[in-house]
mmCIF file with all atom_site columns, C-alpha atoms in Angstrom:
data_model
loop_
_atom_site.group_PDB
_atom_site.id
_atom_site.type_symbol
_atom_site.label_atom_id
_atom_site.label_alt_id
_atom_site.label_comp_id
_atom_site.label_asym_id
_atom_site.label_entity_id
_atom_site.label_seq_id
_atom_site.pdbx_PDB_ins_code
_atom_site.Cartn_x
_atom_site.Cartn_y
_atom_site.Cartn_z
_atom_site.occupancy
_atom_site.B_iso_or_equiv
_atom_site.pdbx_formal_charge
_atom_site.auth_seq_id
_atom_site.auth_comp_id
_atom_site.auth_asym_id
_atom_site.auth_atom_id
_atom_site.pdbx_PDB_model_num
ATOM 1   C CA . MET R 1 1   ? -0.005  0.002  0.000   1.00 0.00 ? 1   MET R CA 1
ATOM 2   C CA . ALA R 1 2   ? 1.178   3.523  -0.783  1.00 0.00 ? 2   ALA R CA 1
ATOM 3   C CA . TYR R 1 3   ? 0.668   5.535  2.389   1.00 0.00 ? 3   TYR R CA 1
ATOM 4   C CA . HIS R 1 4   ? 2.397   8.872  2.783   1.00 0.00 ? 4   HIS R CA 1
ATOM 5   C CA . VAL R 1 5   ? 1.635   9.489  6.447   1.00 0.00 ? 5   VAL R CA 1
ATOM 6   C CA . TYR R 1 6   ? 0.971   7.314  9.475   1.00 0.00 ? 6   TYR R CA 1
ATOM 7   C CA . PHE R 1 7   ? -1.097  8.000  12.564  1.00 0.00 ? 7   PHE R CA 1
ATOM 8   C CA . GLU R 1 8   ? 2.041   8.327  14.681  1.00 0.00 ? 8   GLU R CA 1
ATOM 9   C CA . ASP R 1 9   ? 3.390   11.033 12.337  1.00 0.00 ? 9   ASP R CA 1
ATOM 10  C CA . VAL R 1 10  ? 0.460   13.379 12.938  1.00 0.00 ? 10  VAL R CA 1
ATOM 11  C CA . GLU R 1 11  ? -0.076  15.803 15.825  1.00 0.00 ? 11  GLU R CA 1
ATOM 12  C CA . VAL R 1 12  ? -3.045  18.015 16.702  1.00 0.00 ? 12  VAL R CA 1
ATOM 13  C CA . GLY R 1 13  ? -2.370  21.425 15.189  1.00 0.00 ? 13  GLY R CA 1
ATOM 14  C CA . ASP R 1 14  ? -0.441  20.073 12.205  1.00 0.00 ? 14  ASP R CA 1
ATOM 15  C CA . SER R 1 15  ? -1.329  21.538 8.826   1.00 0.00 ? 15  SER R CA 1
ATOM 16  C CA . VAL R 1 16  ? -1.790  19.430 5.743   1.00 0.00 ? 16  VAL R CA 1
ATOM 17  C CA . PRO R 1 17  ? 0.189   20.772 2.760   1.00 0.00 ? 17  PRO R CA 1
ATOM 18  C CA . ASP R 1 18  ? -1.952  23.242 0.804   1.00 0.00 ? 18  ASP R CA 1
ATOM 19  C CA . TRP R 1 19  ? -3.365  22.123 -2.532  1.00 0.00 ? 19  TRP R CA 1
ATOM 20  C CA . SER R 1 20  ? -4.107  24.778 -5.173  1.00 0.00 ? 20  SER R CA 1
ATOM 21  C CA . ARG R 1 21  ? -5.740  25.008 -8.549  1.00 0.00 ? 21  ARG R CA 1
ATOM 22  C CA . THR R 1 22  ? -6.581  27.990 -10.740 1.00 0.00 ? 22  THR R CA 1
ATOM 23  C CA . THR R 1 23  ? -9.978  27.154 -12.127 1.00 0.00 ? 23  THR R CA 1
ATOM 24  C CA . ASP R 1 24  ? -11.069 27.922 -15.635 1.00 0.00 ? 24  ASP R CA 1
ATOM 25  C CA . PHE R 1 25  ? -13.687 26.782 -18.082 1.00 0.00 ? 25  PHE R CA 1
ATOM 26  C CA . MET R 1 26  ? -11.542 23.791 -19.112 1.00 0.00 ? 26  MET R CA 1
ATOM 27  C CA . HIS R 1 27  ? -11.536 22.434 -15.536 1.00 0.00 ? 27  HIS R CA 1
ATOM 28  C CA . TRP R 1 28  ? -15.294 22.992 -15.200 1.00 0.00 ? 28  TRP R CA 1
ATOM 29  C CA . ASN R 1 29  ? -15.975 21.321 -18.519 1.00 0.00 ? 29  ASN R CA 1
ATOM 30  C CA . ARG R 1 30  ? -13.909 18.243 -17.607 1.00 0.00 ? 30  ARG R CA 1
ATOM 31  C CA . TYR R 1 31  ? -15.676 17.960 -14.241 1.00 0.00 ? 31  TYR R CA 1
ATOM 32  C CA . ALA R 1 32  ? -19.082 18.384 -15.882 1.00 0.00 ? 32  ALA R CA 1
ATOM 33  C CA . ALA R 1 33  ? -18.286 15.715 -18.476 1.00 0.00 ? 33  ALA R CA 1
ATOM 34  C CA . VAL R 1 34  ? -17.252 13.139 -15.877 1.00 0.00 ? 34  VAL R CA 1
ATOM 35  C CA . ASN R 1 35  ? -20.202 13.892 -13.587 1.00 0.00 ? 35  ASN R CA 1
ATOM 36  C CA . ASP R 1 36  ? -22.848 14.679 -16.227 1.00 0.00 ? 36  ASP R CA 1
ATOM 37  C CA . GLU R 1 37  ? -23.256 18.097 -14.623 1.00 0.00 ? 37  GLU R CA 1
ATOM 38  C CA . PHE R 1 38  ? -23.750 20.381 -17.598 1.00 0.00 ? 38  PHE R CA 1
ATOM 39  C CA . VAL R 1 39  ? -25.753 23.061 -15.824 1.00 0.00 ? 39  VAL R CA 1
ATOM 40  C CA . TYR R 1 40  ? -26.146 26.318 -17.749 1.00 0.00 ? 40  TYR R CA 1
ATOM 41  C CA . ILE R 1 41  ? -25.117 28.586 -14.855 1.00 0.00 ? 41  ILE R CA 1
ATOM 42  C CA . HIS R 1 42  ? -21.785 26.747 -14.776 1.00 0.00 ? 42  HIS R CA 1
ATOM 43  C CA . MET R 1 43  ? -21.252 26.731 -18.541 1.00 0.00 ? 43  MET R CA 1
ATOM 44  C CA . ASP R 1 44  ? -22.724 29.948 -19.944 1.00 0.00 ? 44  ASP R CA 1
ATOM 45  C CA . ASP R 1 45  ? -21.884 33.490 -18.813 1.00 0.00 ? 45  ASP R CA 1
ATOM 46  C CA . ASP R 1 46  ? -25.317 34.876 -19.737 1.00 0.00 ? 46  ASP R CA 1
ATOM 47  C CA . ALA R 1 47  ? -27.052 32.119 -17.751 1.00 0.00 ? 47  ALA R CA 1
ATOM 48  C CA . GLY R 1 48  ? -24.833 32.791 -14.735 1.00 0.00 ? 48  GLY R CA 1
ATOM 49  C CA . ARG R 1 49  ? -25.671 36.495 -14.870 1.00 0.00 ? 49  ARG R CA 1
ATOM 50  C CA . ARG R 1 50  ? -29.399 35.906 -15.328 1.00 0.00 ? 50  ARG R CA 1
ATOM 51  C CA . GLY R 1 51  ? -29.867 32.901 -13.042 1.00 0.00 ? 51  GLY R CA 1
ATOM 52  C CA . ALA R 1 52  ? -27.757 33.920 -10.071 1.00 0.00 ? 52  ALA R CA 1
ATOM 53  C CA . ASN R 1 53  ? -26.946 37.621 -10.493 1.00 0.00 ? 53  ASN R CA 1
ATOM 54  C CA . GLU R 1 54  ? -23.274 36.712 -10.882 1.00 0.00 ? 54  GLU R CA 1
ATOM 55  C CA . GLN R 1 55  ? -20.659 38.223 -13.187 1.00 0.00 ? 55  GLN R CA 1
ATOM 56  C CA . GLY R 1 56  ? -20.925 35.170 -15.432 1.00 0.00 ? 56  GLY R CA 1
ATOM 57  C CA . ALA R 1 57  ? -20.737 31.390 -15.259 1.00 0.00 ? 57  ALA R CA 1
ATOM 58  C CA . PHE R 1 58  ? -19.386 30.193 -11.934 1.00 0.00 ? 58  PHE R CA 1
ATOM 59  C CA . GLY R 1 59  ? -17.758 27.061 -10.563 1.00 0.00 ? 59  GLY R CA 1
ATOM 60  C CA . MET R 1 60  ? -19.467 23.981 -9.201  1.00 0.00 ? 60  MET R CA 1
ATOM 61  C CA . GLY R 1 61  ? -19.477 23.564 -5.445  1.00 0.00 ? 61  GLY R CA 1
ATOM 62  C CA . ASN R 1 62  ? -18.882 19.838 -5.757  1.00 0.00 ? 62  ASN R CA 1
ATOM 63  C CA . LEU R 1 63  ? -15.696 20.493 -7.710  1.00 0.00 ? 63  LEU R CA 1
ATOM 64  C CA . ARG R 1 64  ? -14.314 22.216 -4.591  1.00 0.00 ? 64  ARG R CA 1
ATOM 65  C CA . PHE R 1 65  ? -15.402 19.129 -2.643  1.00 0.00 ? 65  PHE R CA 1
ATOM 66  C CA . ALA R 1 66  ? -13.352 17.011 -5.081  1.00 0.00 ? 66  ALA R CA 1
ATOM 67  C CA . TYR R 1 67  ? -10.366 19.364 -4.650  1.00 0.00 ? 67  TYR R CA 1
ATOM 68  C CA . LEU R 1 68  ? -10.505 18.727 -0.890  1.00 0.00 ? 68  LEU R CA 1
ATOM 69  C CA . ILE R 1 69  ? -10.435 14.951 -1.500  1.00 0.00 ? 69  ILE R CA 1
ATOM 70  C CA . ASN R 1 70  ? -7.423  15.479 -3.789  1.00 0.00 ? 70  ASN R CA 1
ATOM 71  C CA . MET R 1 71  ? -5.629  17.398 -1.037  1.00 0.00 ? 71  MET R CA 1
ATOM 72  C CA . LEU R 1 72  ? -6.312  14.705 1.555   1.00 0.00 ? 72  LEU R CA 1
ATOM 73  C CA . ARG R 1 73  ? -5.163  11.896 -0.736  1.00 0.00 ? 73  ARG R CA 1
ATOM 74  C CA . ASP R 1 74  ? -2.035  13.785 -1.813  1.00 0.00 ? 74  ASP R CA 1
ATOM 75  C CA . TRP R 1 75  ? -1.206  14.203 1.886   1.00 0.00 ? 75  TRP R CA 1
ATOM 76  C CA . ALA R 1 76  ? -2.040  10.734 3.208   1.00 0.00 ? 76  ALA R CA 1
ATOM 77  C CA . GLY R 1 77  ? -1.850  8.509  0.112   1.00 0.00 ? 77  GLY R CA 1
ATOM 78  C CA . ASP R 1 78  ? -4.295  7.128  -2.415  1.00 0.00 ? 78  ASP R CA 1
ATOM 79  C CA . GLU R 1 79  ? -4.990  4.022  -0.320  1.00 0.00 ? 79  GLU R CA 1
ATOM 80  C CA . VAL R 1 80  ? -6.142  5.958  2.753   1.00 0.00 ? 80  VAL R CA 1
ATOM 81  C CA . GLU R 1 81  ? -9.837  6.008  3.610   1.00 0.00 ? 81  GLU R CA 1
ATOM 82  C CA . VAL R 1 82  ? -11.466 9.403  3.761   1.00 0.00 ? 82  VAL R CA 1
ATOM 83  C CA . ARG R 1 83  ? -14.242 8.333  6.103   1.00 0.00 ? 83  ARG R CA 1
ATOM 84  C CA . GLU R 1 84  ? -16.112 11.612 6.179   1.00 0.00 ? 84  GLU R CA 1
ATOM 85  C CA . LEU R 1 85  ? -16.034 14.993 4.484   1.00 0.00 ? 85  LEU R CA 1
ATOM 86  C CA . GLY R 1 86  ? -18.655 17.612 5.209   1.00 0.00 ? 86  GLY R CA 1
ATOM 87  C CA . VAL R 1 87  ? -18.584 21.199 3.959   1.00 0.00 ? 87  VAL R CA 1
ATOM 88  C CA . GLN R 1 88  ? -20.716 24.281 3.513   1.00 0.00 ? 88  GLN R CA 1
ATOM 89  C CA . PHE R 1 89  ? -20.604 26.254 0.278   1.00 0.00 ? 89  PHE R CA 1
ATOM 90  C CA . ARG R 1 90  ? -20.440 29.848 1.492   1.00 0.00 ? 90  ARG R CA 1
ATOM 91  C CA . ALA R 1 91  ? -19.154 31.699 -1.555  1.00 0.00 ? 91  ALA R CA 1
ATOM 92  C CA . ILE R 1 92  ? -19.122 31.269 -5.313  1.00 0.00 ? 92  ILE R CA 1
ATOM 93  C CA . ASN R 1 93  ? -15.920 30.900 -7.264  1.00 0.00 ? 93  ASN R CA 1
ATOM 94  C CA . GLN R 1 94  ? -15.477 32.571 -10.617 1.00 0.00 ? 94  GLN R CA 1
ATOM 95  C CA . LYS R 1 95  ? -13.447 31.582 -13.661 1.00 0.00 ? 95  LYS R CA 1
ATOM 96  C CA . ASN R 1 96  ? -9.721  32.000 -13.124 1.00 0.00 ? 96  ASN R CA 1
ATOM 97  C CA . ASP R 1 97  ? -9.998  32.130 -9.328  1.00 0.00 ? 97  ASP R CA 1
ATOM 98  C CA . THR R 1 98  ? -7.119  30.437 -7.563  1.00 0.00 ? 98  THR R CA 1
ATOM 99  C CA . LEU R 1 99  ? -8.544  28.032 -4.997  1.00 0.00 ? 99  LEU R CA 1
ATOM 100 C CA . THR R 1 100 ? -6.348  26.709 -2.200  1.00 0.00 ? 100 THR R CA 1
ATOM 101 C CA . CYS R 1 101 ? -7.467  23.798 -0.056  1.00 0.00 ? 101 CYS R CA 1
ATOM 102 C CA . THR R 1 102 ? -6.291  23.850 3.553   1.00 0.00 ? 102 THR R CA 1
ATOM 103 C CA . ALA R 1 103 ? -6.614  21.468 6.480   1.00 0.00 ? 103 ALA R CA 1
ATOM 104 C CA . THR R 1 104 ? -5.538  21.406 10.108  1.00 0.00 ? 104 THR R CA 1
ATOM 105 C CA . VAL R 1 105 ? -5.566  18.378 12.398  1.00 0.00 ? 105 VAL R CA 1
ATOM 106 C CA . THR R 1 106 ? -8.008  18.977 15.253  1.00 0.00 ? 106 THR R CA 1
ATOM 107 C CA . GLU R 1 107 ? -8.138  15.534 16.910  1.00 0.00 ? 107 GLU R CA 1
ATOM 108 C CA . LYS R 1 108 ? -6.560  12.084 16.910  1.00 0.00 ? 108 LYS R CA 1
ATOM 109 C CA . THR R 1 109 ? -8.416  9.101  18.321  1.00 0.00 ? 109 THR R CA 1
ATOM 110 C CA . VAL R 1 110 ? -8.405  5.325  18.223  1.00 0.00 ? 110 VAL R CA 1
ATOM 111 C CA . GLU R 1 111 ? -11.929 3.928  17.986  1.00 0.00 ? 111 GLU R CA 1
ATOM 112 C CA . ASP R 1 112 ? -12.696 0.251  17.533  1.00 0.00 ? 112 ASP R CA 1
ATOM 113 C CA . GLY R 1 113 ? -9.100  -0.316 16.483  1.00 0.00 ? 113 GLY R CA 1
ATOM 114 C CA . GLU R 1 114 ? -9.180  2.389  13.800  1.00 0.00 ? 114 GLU R CA 1
ATOM 115 C CA . HIS R 1 115 ? -6.757  5.310  13.885  1.00 0.00 ? 115 HIS R CA 1
ATOM 116 C CA . LEU R 1 116 ? -8.863  8.366  13.123  1.00 0.00 ? 116 LEU R CA 1
ATOM 117 C CA . VAL R 1 117 ? -7.679  11.875 12.391  1.00 0.00 ? 117 VAL R CA 1
ATOM 118 C CA . ARG R 1 118 ? -10.193 14.710 12.378  1.00 0.00 ? 118 ARG R CA 1
ATOM 119 C CA . LEU R 1 119 ? -9.408  17.843 10.414  1.00 0.00 ? 119 LEU R CA 1
ATOM 120 C CA . GLU R 1 120 ? -10.840 21.283 9.862   1.00 0.00 ? 120 GLU R CA 1
ATOM 121 C CA . VAL R 1 121 ? -10.846 22.016 6.121   1.00 0.00 ? 121 VAL R CA 1
ATOM 122 C CA . ASN R 1 122 ? -11.552 24.972 3.855   1.00 0.00 ? 122 ASN R CA 1
ATOM 123 C CA . VAL R 1 123 ? -11.075 26.193 0.309   1.00 0.00 ? 123 VAL R CA 1
ATOM 124 C CA . ASP R 1 124 ? -9.723  29.743 0.182   1.00 0.00 ? 124 ASP R CA 1
ATOM 125 C CA . ASN R 1 125 ? -9.888  31.977 -2.863  1.00 0.00 ? 125 ASN R CA 1
ATOM 126 C CA . GLN R 1 126 ? -6.997  34.132 -4.065  1.00 0.00 ? 126 GLN R CA 1
ATOM 127 C CA . ASP R 1 127 ? -8.130  36.901 -1.681  1.00 0.00 ? 127 ASP R CA 1
ATOM 128 C CA . GLY R 1 128 ? -7.724  34.559 1.306   1.00 0.00 ? 128 GLY R CA 1
ATOM 129 C CA . ARG R 1 129 ? -11.485 34.295 1.773   1.00 0.00 ? 129 ARG R CA 1
ATOM 130 C CA . GLY R 1 130 ? -12.712 30.902 2.938   1.00 0.00 ? 130 GLY R CA 1
ATOM 131 C CA . THR R 1 131 ? -15.402 29.615 0.592   1.00 0.00 ? 131 THR R CA 1
ATOM 132 C CA . THR R 1 132 ? -15.978 26.051 1.767   1.00 0.00 ? 132 THR R CA 1
ATOM 133 C CA . PRO R 1 133 ? -15.506 25.501 5.508   1.00 0.00 ? 133 PRO R CA 1
ATOM 134 C CA . GLY R 1 134 ? -15.950 22.018 6.870   1.00 0.00 ? 134 GLY R CA 1
ATOM 135 C CA . HIS R 1 135 ? -14.422 18.946 8.473   1.00 0.00 ? 135 HIS R CA 1
ATOM 136 C CA . ALA R 1 136 ? -12.932 15.626 7.454   1.00 0.00 ? 136 ALA R CA 1
ATOM 137 C CA . VAL R 1 137 ? -12.233 12.305 9.136   1.00 0.00 ? 137 VAL R CA 1
ATOM 138 C CA . VAL R 1 138 ? -9.405  10.211 7.718   1.00 0.00 ? 138 VAL R CA 1
ATOM 139 C CA . VAL R 1 139 ? -8.511  6.646  8.774   1.00 0.00 ? 139 VAL R CA 1
ATOM 140 C CA . LEU R 1 140 ? -4.726  6.413  8.855   1.00 0.00 ? 140 LEU R CA 1
ATOM 141 C CA . PRO R 1 141 ? -2.563  3.325  9.118   1.00 0.00 ? 141 PRO R CA 1
ATOM 142 C CA . SER R 1 142 ? -0.525  2.764  12.253  1.00 0.00 ? 142 SER R CA 1
ATOM 143 C CA . ARG R 1 143 ? 3.157   1.908  12.168  1.00 0.00 ? 143 ARG R CA 1
ATOM 144 C CA . GLY R 1 144 ? 2.397   -0.718 14.810  1.00 0.00 ? 144 GLY R CA 1
ATOM 145 C CA . GLU R 1 145 ? 0.187   -2.783 12.486  1.00 0.00 ? 145 GLU R CA 1
#
C-alpha cells in the first residue's frame, strides 16, 4: 500500500500541505463531463448572470469538494480512507480564481481499532477568503500494524 503518512506522524495542530488550482472553463468542462453536470449557470456566462446575479458562469461547489479529496489523498496517500467529508458552500468561485485547499488536524483518536484523524478544512480563494468551511475524518494506518 502507498501511504504517505501514518497515525504516529500526525499531531493536533499540524497543517496538511496546501493544494491549489486555478480554475477555468476547461476544468469545469472536464468535471461536468465526468459527472454529467452540464448546468447552464456553470457553462454559460449569460445564464450565470441571469440565473444567479453573478458576473458570469461560476464554478461547481462539488468540484471544490473534489479538490478537498485530492488534497487529503495527496497528503495521506491514495490508499487511505477518507471516512467523512462535510462542507458548507459559502461563496461562489469565478473563472480564473485560484482556489487553495487547507486542512488542520483537530483531533486524533483510536476507535474500535481504527486510527482516526479529524481535520478542519476549507477552500480559500486568491483573496484569502474561505469559501468552503468544513471537516474531514481520515482513517490512517498505524506503524504498529
